[in-house]
CSV table of C-alpha atoms in Angstrom, one decimal:
chain,number,residue,atom,x,y,z
A,11,MET,CA,22.0,16.9,0.0
A,12,PHE,CA,19.4,17.4,-2.8
A,13,ASP,CA,21.3,18.9,-5.7
A,14,ILE,CA,18.9,19.7,-8.6
A,15,LYS,CA,21.7,20.6,-11.0
A,16,GLU,CA,23.4,17.2,-10.4
A,17,ILE,CA,20.0,15.4,-10.8
A,18,ARG,CA,19.3,17.2,-14.1
A,19,SER,CA,22.7,16.3,-15.4
A,20,GLN,CA,21.7,12.7,-15.2
A,21,PHE,CA,18.9,13.2,-17.8
A,22,PRO,CA,20.6,13.8,-21.2
A,23,ILE,CA,17.3,14.5,-23.0
A,24,LEU,CA,17.0,17.8,-21.1
A,25,ASN,CA,20.0,19.2,-22.9
A,26,GLN,CA,18.1,19.5,-26.2
A,27,GLN,CA,16.1,22.3,-27.7
A,28,VAL,CA,12.5,22.1,-29.0
A,29,ASN,CA,11.4,24.7,-31.5
A,30,GLY,CA,14.6,26.7,-30.8
A,31,LYS,CA,13.9,26.8,-27.0
A,32,PRO,CA,15.3,24.8,-24.2
A,33,LEU,CA,13.1,21.7,-23.5
A,34,ILE,CA,10.9,22.1,-20.4
A,35,TYR,CA,9.3,18.7,-19.9
A,36,LEU,CA,6.1,18.8,-17.9
A,37,ASP,CA,4.4,15.6,-19.1
A,38,ASN,CA,5.7,13.2,-16.5
A,39,ALA,CA,2.3,11.8,-15.6
A,40,ALA,CA,2.2,10.4,-19.1
A,41,SER,CA,5.8,9.2,-19.1
A,42,SER,CA,8.9,10.3,-17.2
A,43,GLN,CA,12.3,10.8,-18.8
A,44,LYS,CA,15.1,8.3,-18.1
A,45,PRO,CA,18.3,8.9,-16.2
A,46,ILE,CA,21.7,7.8,-17.6
A,47,SER,CA,21.9,4.9,-15.1
A,48,VAL,CA,18.7,3.4,-16.5
A,49,LEU,CA,19.7,3.9,-20.1
A,50,GLU,CA,23.1,2.4,-19.6
A,51,THR,CA,21.6,-0.6,-17.8
A,52,TRP,CA,19.2,-1.3,-20.7
A,53,GLN,CA,22.0,-0.8,-23.3
A,54,LYS,CA,24.4,-3.0,-21.3
A,55,TYR,CA,21.9,-5.9,-21.4
A,56,TYR,CA,21.7,-5.8,-25.1
A,57,GLU,CA,25.4,-5.3,-25.7
A,58,GLU,CA,26.7,-7.8,-23.2
A,59,ILE,CA,24.0,-10.4,-22.4
A,60,ASN,CA,21.0,-10.4,-24.8
A,61,ALA,CA,19.8,-13.9,-23.9
A,62,ASN,CA,16.5,-15.4,-22.8
A,63,VAL,CA,15.8,-16.1,-19.2
A,64,HIS,CA,15.1,-19.3,-17.2
A,65,ARG,CA,15.6,-21.5,-20.3
A,66,GLY,CA,19.3,-21.9,-20.9
A,67,ILE,CA,22.2,-23.5,-19.2
A,68,HIS,CA,24.7,-21.3,-21.1
A,69,THR,CA,26.4,-18.4,-19.4
A,70,LEU,CA,24.5,-15.5,-21.0
A,71,SER,CA,21.2,-17.1,-20.2
A,72,GLN,CA,22.2,-17.6,-16.6
A,73,LEU,CA,23.4,-13.9,-16.4
A,74,ALA,CA,20.1,-12.7,-17.9
A,75,THR,CA,18.1,-14.7,-15.4
A,76,GLU,CA,20.2,-13.5,-12.5
A,77,GLU,CA,19.9,-9.9,-13.5
A,78,MET,CA,16.1,-10.1,-14.0
A,79,GLU,CA,15.5,-11.9,-10.8
A,80,ASN,CA,17.6,-9.4,-9.0
A,81,SER,CA,15.4,-6.7,-10.4
A,82,ARG,CA,12.4,-8.5,-9.1
A,83,LYS,CA,13.9,-8.5,-5.6
A,84,LYS,CA,14.6,-4.8,-5.9
A,85,VAL,CA,10.9,-4.2,-6.7
A,86,GLN,CA,9.9,-6.5,-3.8
A,87,HIS,CA,11.8,-4.4,-1.3
A,88,PHE,CA,10.8,-1.1,-3.0
A,89,ILE,CA,7.1,-1.8,-2.3
A,90,ASN,CA,7.7,-4.0,0.7
A,91,ALA,CA,6.1,-7.2,-0.6
A,92,LYS,CA,6.4,-10.2,1.6
A,93,HIS,CA,7.9,-12.5,-1.1
A,94,ASP,CA,9.6,-11.9,-4.4
A,95,TYR,CA,7.3,-14.3,-6.1
A,96,GLU,CA,4.4,-12.0,-5.3
A,97,VAL,CA,6.0,-9.6,-7.8
A,98,ILE,CA,4.7,-10.3,-11.4
A,99,PHE,CA,6.4,-8.7,-14.4
A,100,THR,CA,3.8,-7.2,-16.8
A,101,ARG,CA,3.9,-4.7,-19.7
A,102,GLY,CA,2.4,-2.0,-17.5
A,103,THR,CA,-0.5,-1.0,-15.3
A,104,THR,CA,-3.1,-1.7,-18.0
A,105,GLU,CA,-2.0,-5.3,-18.5
A,106,GLY,CA,-1.8,-5.7,-14.7
A,107,ILE,CA,-5.5,-4.7,-14.3
A,108,ASN,CA,-6.6,-6.8,-17.3
A,109,LEU,CA,-4.7,-9.8,-15.9
A,110,ILE,CA,-6.6,-9.5,-12.6
A,111,ALA,CA,-10.0,-9.0,-14.2
A,112,TYR,CA,-9.5,-11.8,-16.7
A,113,SER,CA,-8.1,-14.3,-14.3
A,114,LEU,CA,-10.6,-13.7,-11.6
A,115,GLY,CA,-13.4,-14.0,-14.2
A,116,ASN,CA,-11.9,-17.3,-15.4
A,117,SER,CA,-11.6,-18.5,-11.8
A,118,ASN,CA,-15.3,-18.2,-11.4
A,119,PHE,CA,-14.7,-15.7,-8.6
A,120,ILE,CA,-17.2,-13.3,-10.2
A,121,LYS,CA,-20.8,-14.4,-10.8
A,122,LYS,CA,-24.1,-12.9,-12.0
A,123,ASP,CA,-25.3,-10.0,-9.8
A,124,ASP,CA,-22.0,-9.7,-7.9
A,125,GLU,CA,-20.8,-6.2,-7.6
A,126,ILE,CA,-17.5,-4.4,-8.5
A,127,ILE,CA,-16.9,-0.9,-7.2
A,128,ILE,CA,-14.5,1.6,-8.9
A,129,SER,CA,-14.4,5.4,-8.6
A,130,TYR,CA,-15.2,8.4,-10.7
A,131,LEU,CA,-11.5,9.3,-10.8
A,132,GLU,CA,-10.3,6.3,-12.6
A,133,HIS,CA,-8.2,6.1,-15.8
A,134,HIS,CA,-9.9,4.2,-18.6
A,135,SER,CA,-7.6,1.2,-17.8
A,136,ASN,CA,-9.3,0.9,-14.4
A,137,ILE,CA,-12.8,1.2,-15.9
A,138,VAL,CA,-12.9,-0.8,-19.2
A,139,PRO,CA,-11.5,-4.1,-17.9
A,140,TRP,CA,-14.1,-4.2,-15.2
A,141,GLN,CA,-16.9,-3.3,-17.6
A,142,MET,CA,-15.8,-6.1,-19.8
A,143,LEU,CA,-15.8,-8.5,-16.8
A,144,CYS,CA,-19.3,-7.4,-15.9
A,145,GLU,CA,-20.4,-8.0,-19.5
A,146,ARG,CA,-19.0,-11.5,-19.4
A,147,THR,CA,-20.4,-12.5,-16.0
A,148,GLY,CA,-23.5,-10.4,-15.4
A,149,ALA,CA,-21.9,-8.6,-12.5
A,150,LYS,CA,-22.8,-5.0,-11.8
A,151,LEU,CA,-20.4,-2.0,-11.8
A,152,LYS,CA,-20.8,0.7,-9.2
A,153,VAL,CA,-19.0,4.0,-9.1
A,154,ILE,CA,-17.9,6.1,-6.1
A,155,PRO,CA,-18.9,9.7,-6.9
A,156,ILE,CA,-16.9,12.9,-6.5
A,157,ASP,CA,-17.7,16.4,-5.3
A,158,GLU,CA,-17.0,19.7,-7.1
A,159,ASN,CA,-13.4,19.5,-5.9
A,160,GLY,CA,-12.9,16.1,-7.3
A,161,ILE,CA,-12.8,14.5,-3.8
A,162,LEU,CA,-14.3,11.0,-3.5
A,163,GLN,CA,-17.5,10.8,-1.5
A,164,LEU,CA,-16.8,7.7,0.7
A,165,ASP,CA,-20.2,7.6,2.3
A,166,PHE,CA,-21.0,5.8,-0.9
A,167,LEU,CA,-19.1,2.8,0.4
A,168,ASP,CA,-21.0,2.7,3.7
A,169,GLN,CA,-24.2,2.5,1.6
A,170,ASN,CA,-23.0,0.1,-1.0
A,171,LEU,CA,-20.5,-2.3,0.4
A,172,SER,CA,-22.0,-5.7,1.1
A,173,GLU,CA,-21.3,-9.4,0.7
A,174,LYS,CA,-22.2,-8.9,-3.0
A,175,THR,CA,-19.1,-6.7,-3.4
A,176,LYS,CA,-16.3,-8.8,-4.8
A,177,ILE,CA,-13.8,-6.2,-6.0
A,178,VAL,CA,-13.0,-2.6,-5.2
A,179,SER,CA,-10.5,-1.0,-7.5
A,180,VAL,CA,-9.3,2.6,-7.1
A,181,ASN,CA,-6.3,4.6,-8.0
A,182,GLN,CA,-4.0,6.0,-5.3
A,183,VAL,CA,-3.4,9.2,-7.2
A,184,SER,CA,-5.6,10.5,-10.1
A,185,ASN,CA,-3.6,10.9,-13.3
A,186,ALA,CA,-5.9,13.7,-14.6
A,187,LEU,CA,-6.1,15.8,-11.4
A,188,GLY,CA,-3.3,14.6,-9.2
A,189,ILE,CA,-5.7,14.0,-6.3
A,190,ILE,CA,-4.4,11.7,-3.6
A,191,ASN,CA,-7.1,9.3,-2.6
A,192,PRO,CA,-7.4,8.0,1.0
A,193,ILE,CA,-6.8,4.4,0.2
A,194,GLU,CA,-6.1,3.5,3.8
A,195,GLU,CA,-9.6,4.7,4.7
A,196,ILE,CA,-11.1,2.9,1.7
A,197,ILE,CA,-9.4,-0.4,2.5
A,198,ALA,CA,-10.5,-0.1,6.2
A,199,LYS,CA,-14.2,0.3,5.0
A,200,VAL,CA,-13.8,-2.6,2.6
A,201,ARG,CA,-12.4,-4.9,5.2
A,202,THR,CA,-15.0,-4.2,7.8
A,203,GLN,CA,-18.1,-4.2,5.5
A,204,SER,CA,-17.3,-6.9,2.9
A,205,SER,CA,-15.0,-9.7,1.8
A,206,ALA,CA,-14.1,-7.9,-1.4
A,207,LEU,CA,-10.6,-8.0,-2.9
A,208,MET,CA,-8.9,-4.6,-2.9
A,209,VAL,CA,-7.0,-3.5,-6.1
A,210,ILE,CA,-4.9,-0.3,-6.1
A,211,ASP,CA,-3.8,1.4,-9.3
A,212,GLY,CA,-0.4,2.8,-8.2
A,213,ALA,CA,0.7,4.1,-11.6
A,214,GLN,CA,0.7,7.7,-10.4
A,215,SER,CA,1.7,7.2,-6.8
A,216,VAL,CA,4.9,5.0,-7.2
A,217,PRO,CA,6.9,7.9,-8.8
A,218,HIS,CA,6.0,10.3,-6.0
A,219,PHE,CA,6.1,8.6,-2.6
A,220,GLU,CA,7.0,5.5,-0.6
A,221,ILE,CA,4.8,2.4,-1.1
A,222,ASP,CA,4.3,-0.3,1.5
A,223,VAL,CA,1.8,-2.9,0.3
A,224,GLN,CA,1.9,-4.9,3.5
A,225,LYS,CA,1.1,-1.8,5.6
A,226,ILE,CA,-1.8,-0.6,3.4
A,227,ASP,CA,-3.0,-4.3,3.2
A,228,CYS,CA,-4.2,-4.2,-0.4
A,229,ASP,CA,-4.7,-7.5,-2.2
A,230,PHE,CA,-3.3,-6.2,-5.5
A,231,PHE,CA,-1.1,-3.2,-6.5
A,232,VAL,CA,-0.3,-2.4,-10.1
A,233,PHE,CA,2.0,0.1,-11.6
A,234,SER,CA,4.1,1.0,-14.7
A,235,GLY,CA,7.8,1.4,-15.1
A,236,HIS,CA,7.8,4.3,-17.6
A,237,LYS,CA,6.2,6.7,-15.2
A,238,MET,CA,9.0,6.1,-12.6
A,239,TYR,CA,12.1,6.6,-14.8
A,240,ALA,CA,12.2,3.1,-16.3
A,241,PRO,CA,11.6,2.1,-20.0
A,242,MET,CA,8.2,1.8,-21.6
A,243,GLY,CA,6.7,-1.7,-21.8
A,244,VAL,CA,7.4,-2.9,-18.3
A,245,GLY,CA,5.3,-2.9,-15.2
A,246,ILE,CA,4.5,-4.8,-12.0
A,247,LEU,CA,1.5,-6.6,-10.6
A,248,TYR,CA,1.8,-7.3,-6.9
A,249,GLY,CA,-0.6,-9.8,-5.4
A,250,LYS,CA,-0.9,-11.6,-2.1
A,251,GLU,CA,0.5,-15.1,-2.4
A,252,GLU,CA,-2.7,-16.9,-1.3
A,253,ILE,CA,-4.7,-15.0,-3.9
A,254,LEU,CA,-2.2,-15.4,-6.8
A,255,GLU,CA,-2.0,-19.1,-6.1
A,256,LYS,CA,-5.8,-19.5,-6.8
A,257,MET,CA,-5.8,-17.4,-10.0
A,258,GLN,CA,-5.9,-18.9,-13.4
A,259,PRO,CA,-3.3,-17.8,-15.9
A,260,PHE,CA,-4.0,-14.8,-18.1
A,261,HIS,CA,-1.9,-16.1,-21.0
A,262,GLY,CA,-0.9,-19.6,-22.0
A,263,GLY,CA,2.3,-20.6,-23.7
A,264,GLY,CA,5.9,-20.9,-22.8
A,265,GLU,CA,7.5,-20.4,-19.4
A,266,MET,CA,4.2,-20.7,-17.5
A,267,ILE,CA,3.9,-24.5,-17.6
A,268,ALA,CA,5.1,-27.2,-15.3
A,269,THR,CA,4.2,-30.0,-17.7
A,270,CYS,CA,2.6,-29.9,-21.1
A,271,SER,CA,1.1,-32.8,-23.1
A,272,PHE,CA,-1.8,-33.1,-25.6
A,273,GLU,CA,-3.9,-34.6,-22.8
A,274,LYS,CA,-3.2,-32.1,-20.0
A,275,THR,CA,-1.1,-29.1,-19.0
A,276,THR,CA,-0.1,-28.2,-15.5
A,277,TYR,CA,1.0,-24.8,-14.5
A,278,ALA,CA,4.3,-23.6,-13.0
A,279,GLY,CA,4.4,-22.0,-9.6
A,280,LEU,CA,4.5,-18.3,-8.8
A,281,PRO,CA,5.5,-16.0,-10.3
A,282,PHE,CA,6.0,-17.9,-13.6
A,283,LYS,CA,2.4,-19.2,-14.2
A,284,LEU,CA,1.4,-15.5,-14.7
A,285,GLU,CA,4.4,-14.6,-16.9
A,286,ALA,CA,3.9,-16.5,-20.2
A,287,GLY,CA,6.2,-16.0,-23.1
A,288,THR,CA,9.5,-14.2,-23.5
A,289,PRO,CA,9.6,-11.2,-21.1
A,290,ASN,CA,11.0,-7.8,-21.8
A,291,VAL,CA,14.2,-8.8,-20.1
A,292,GLY,CA,16.2,-5.6,-20.8
A,293,GLY,CA,13.3,-3.5,-19.7
A,294,ASN,CA,12.7,-5.5,-16.5
A,295,ILE,CA,16.4,-5.2,-15.6
A,296,ALA,CA,16.3,-1.5,-16.3
A,297,LEU,CA,13.3,-1.2,-14.0
A,298,GLY,CA,15.6,-2.3,-11.2
A,299,ALA,CA,18.0,0.4,-12.1
A,300,ALA,CA,15.1,2.9,-11.9
A,301,VAL,CA,14.4,1.7,-8.4
A,302,ASP,CA,18.1,2.2,-7.5
A,303,PHE,CA,17.9,5.7,-8.9
A,304,MET,CA,14.9,6.7,-6.9
A,305,LYS,CA,16.3,5.2,-3.7
A,306,LYS,CA,19.7,7.0,-4.2
A,307,VAL,CA,17.9,10.4,-4.6
A,308,GLY,CA,15.7,9.5,-1.7
A,309,ILE,CA,11.9,8.9,-2.0
A,310,GLN,CA,11.2,11.6,0.7
A,311,ASN,CA,13.5,14.0,-1.1
A,312,ILE,CA,11.6,13.4,-4.4
A,313,ARG,CA,8.3,14.0,-2.6
A,314,ASN,CA,9.4,17.2,-0.9
A,315,HIS,CA,10.8,18.6,-4.1
A,316,GLU,CA,7.7,17.8,-6.1
A,317,ASN,CA,5.4,19.2,-3.4
A,318,ALA,CA,7.3,22.4,-3.5
A,319,LEU,CA,7.0,22.5,-7.3
A,320,LEU,CA,3.2,21.8,-7.1
A,321,GLU,CA,2.7,24.5,-4.5
A,322,TYR,CA,4.7,27.1,-6.5
A,323,ALA,CA,2.9,26.1,-9.8
A,324,GLN,CA,-0.5,26.5,-8.2
A,325,LYS,CA,0.4,29.9,-6.8
A,326,LYS,CA,1.9,31.2,-10.1
A,327,LEU,CA,-0.9,29.9,-12.3
A,328,LEU,CA,-3.7,31.2,-10.0
A,329,GLU,CA,-2.3,34.7,-10.5
A,330,ILE,CA,-3.5,34.5,-14.1
A,331,ASP,CA,-7.0,35.9,-14.4
A,332,GLY,CA,-9.6,33.5,-15.7
A,333,LEU,CA,-7.5,30.3,-15.0
A,334,LYS,CA,-9.2,27.5,-13.2
A,335,ILE,CA,-7.4,24.6,-11.6
A,336,TYR,CA,-9.4,21.4,-11.2
A,337,GLY,CA,-9.1,19.7,-7.8
A,338,GLU,CA,-7.5,22.9,-6.5
A,339,LYS,CA,-8.7,22.3,-2.9
A,340,ALA,CA,-7.8,18.6,-2.8
A,341,LYS,CA,-4.6,17.1,-1.6
A,342,ARG,CA,-2.6,16.4,-4.7
A,343,ALA,CA,0.7,14.9,-6.0
A,344,GLY,CA,2.7,16.1,-9.0
A,345,VAL,CA,-0.1,17.4,-11.2
A,346,VAL,CA,-1.8,20.7,-11.9
A,347,SER,CA,-4.7,20.4,-14.4
A,348,PHE,CA,-6.3,23.6,-15.6
A,349,ASN,CA,-8.1,25.6,-18.3
A,350,LEU,CA,-8.4,29.2,-19.3
A,351,GLU,CA,-11.8,30.9,-19.3
A,352,GLY,CA,-12.9,31.7,-22.8
A,353,VAL,CA,-10.5,29.3,-24.4
A,354,GLY,CA,-12.6,26.4,-25.6
A,355,ILE,CA,-9.9,24.0,-26.7
A,356,ALA,CA,-7.1,23.0,-24.3
A,357,SER,CA,-5.0,21.7,-27.1
A,358,ASP,CA,-4.7,25.3,-28.5
A,359,VAL,CA,-2.9,26.3,-25.2
A,360,GLY,CA,-0.7,23.1,-25.5
A,361,MET,CA,0.4,23.9,-29.0
A,362,ILE,CA,1.4,27.5,-28.1
A,363,LEU,CA,3.4,26.1,-25.1
A,364,ASP,CA,5.0,23.6,-27.4
A,365,LYS,CA,6.3,26.4,-29.6
A,366,LEU,CA,8.0,27.7,-26.4
A,367,GLY,CA,9.7,24.4,-25.8
A,368,ILE,CA,7.2,23.5,-23.0
A,369,ALA,CA,5.8,19.9,-23.1
A,370,VAL,CA,2.4,19.5,-21.4
A,371,ARG,CA,-0.4,17.1,-22.0
A,372,THR,CA,-3.9,18.3,-23.2
A,373,GLY,CA,-7.1,16.4,-23.7
A,374,HIS,CA,-9.2,14.1,-21.5
A,375,HIS,CA,-6.1,12.1,-20.2
A,376,CYS,CA,-8.0,8.8,-20.7
A,377,THR,CA,-10.4,10.0,-18.0
A,378,GLN,CA,-13.5,11.0,-20.0
A,379,PRO,CA,-15.9,10.6,-17.0
A,380,ILE,CA,-14.0,13.2,-15.1
A,381,MET,CA,-14.1,15.6,-18.0
A,382,ASP,CA,-17.8,15.0,-18.3
A,383,PHE,CA,-18.3,15.7,-14.6
A,384,PHE,CA,-16.6,19.1,-15.0
A,385,ASN,CA,-18.4,19.7,-18.3
A,386,VAL,CA,-15.2,20.2,-20.3
A,387,ALA,CA,-13.7,18.4,-23.3
A,388,GLY,CA,-10.3,18.3,-21.7
A,389,THR,CA,-7.7,20.2,-19.6
A,390,VAL,CA,-4.1,21.4,-19.9
A,391,ARG,CA,-2.1,19.2,-17.5
A,392,ALA,CA,1.4,20.0,-16.3
A,393,SER,CA,3.0,17.1,-14.3
A,394,PHE,CA,6.3,17.2,-12.4
A,395,ALA,CA,9.2,15.0,-11.7
A,396,VAL,CA,12.4,15.2,-9.7
A,397,PHE,CA,14.3,17.0,-12.4
A,398,ASN,CA,11.9,19.9,-12.8
A,399,THR,CA,12.7,23.4,-11.4
A,400,LEU,CA,10.9,26.5,-10.2
A,401,GLU,CA,12.4,28.4,-13.1
A,402,GLU,CA,10.6,26.0,-15.5
A,403,ILE,CA,7.3,26.8,-13.7
A,404,ASP,CA,8.0,30.5,-14.2
A,405,ALA,CA,8.4,29.8,-17.9
A,406,LEU,CA,5.1,27.7,-17.9
A,407,ALA,CA,3.2,30.6,-16.3
A,408,GLU,CA,4.6,33.1,-18.8
A,409,GLY,CA,3.7,30.7,-21.6
A,410,VAL,CA,0.2,30.4,-20.4
A,411,LYS,CA,-0.1,34.2,-20.2
A,412,LYS,CA,1.1,34.4,-23.8
A,413,ALA,CA,-1.4,31.7,-24.9
A,414,GLN,CA,-4.2,33.7,-23.2
A,415,ARG,CA,-3.2,36.9,-25.0
A,416,MET,CA,-3.1,35.1,-28.3
A,417,LEU,CA,-6.4,33.1,-27.9
A,418,MET,CA,-8.7,35.6,-26.3
């Protein structure tokens, strides 16, 4: 049974007040709050183990290694990777995409006049690394356009996919608008019309619904822990074994070597050749606890609850005269992004909501091309998680009405 009161009781941060009002946290697309089980797992590591991994024969080092590798296996099963060594620990989605771009560039996979395709809906972290790669190699960047509803125009792929296309990188869910992109259809087009590698930014999809990387048949899948109830500074890069084997390391240093001399260094096997240096051991272990939390609640339960929140939020907000929701007619997950007609600065709305204890995100959400497309400087974004309630959405709607009265 889905018990929202019991779920909320697992998030101690929700008990506090902000500006004299009960905290209503609606900024989960930026970073979700953490349940007690995750916090205690992280704390237990530092209180009872606190040793480096893979490097020591002493008991604490062995325990740390066992716990972190167990977390890797949890993630493997969570996304249905074929092997645990296809799961690479990173600092987050941004590092994962940079790792792919840098490594493929170093591996001479991308050459002058090759083409990389991304979409108009991407976060800056899925734009800038590819721009940098194009600058280094002379490759060309192409962009899948969107329509007035924010929906990708996939005819572009039929017209632009070719043997020149080396990489297609898109998000599964837009962080700014919450739009769910049809990645199965995109991957099918890529597979039949090119030999390009398929990269999926899953930062906004992993918190909301089940992921099966073998079923969707992507070559890479990246996501962050802090958006799915885990600590900041941890993330995952999944890659197919045969592709990861061919990639050059992103960082050099400790842990990623097999042998090292002044004459020559050879690299360790997967996953270690792509995990140089001391990892965020406590965070990586806590990521496994976040996976456990989500599985215990039930991924489908989470999705059903958040879909109900989104539907209710859209209904309540659209009752407000002059309110525009971006991507309103698209299939979405966990996000409602809006502006008030006549209110030129979204942050003004956000500041008034903050005085009411309501945390939302305002601005361009690291998606300036989307804002430019809609000819706005930014939006107000409310984003939901498993602990949010319909009553909180009622408070959001009333807060927006108050902001409208004050700012008009």
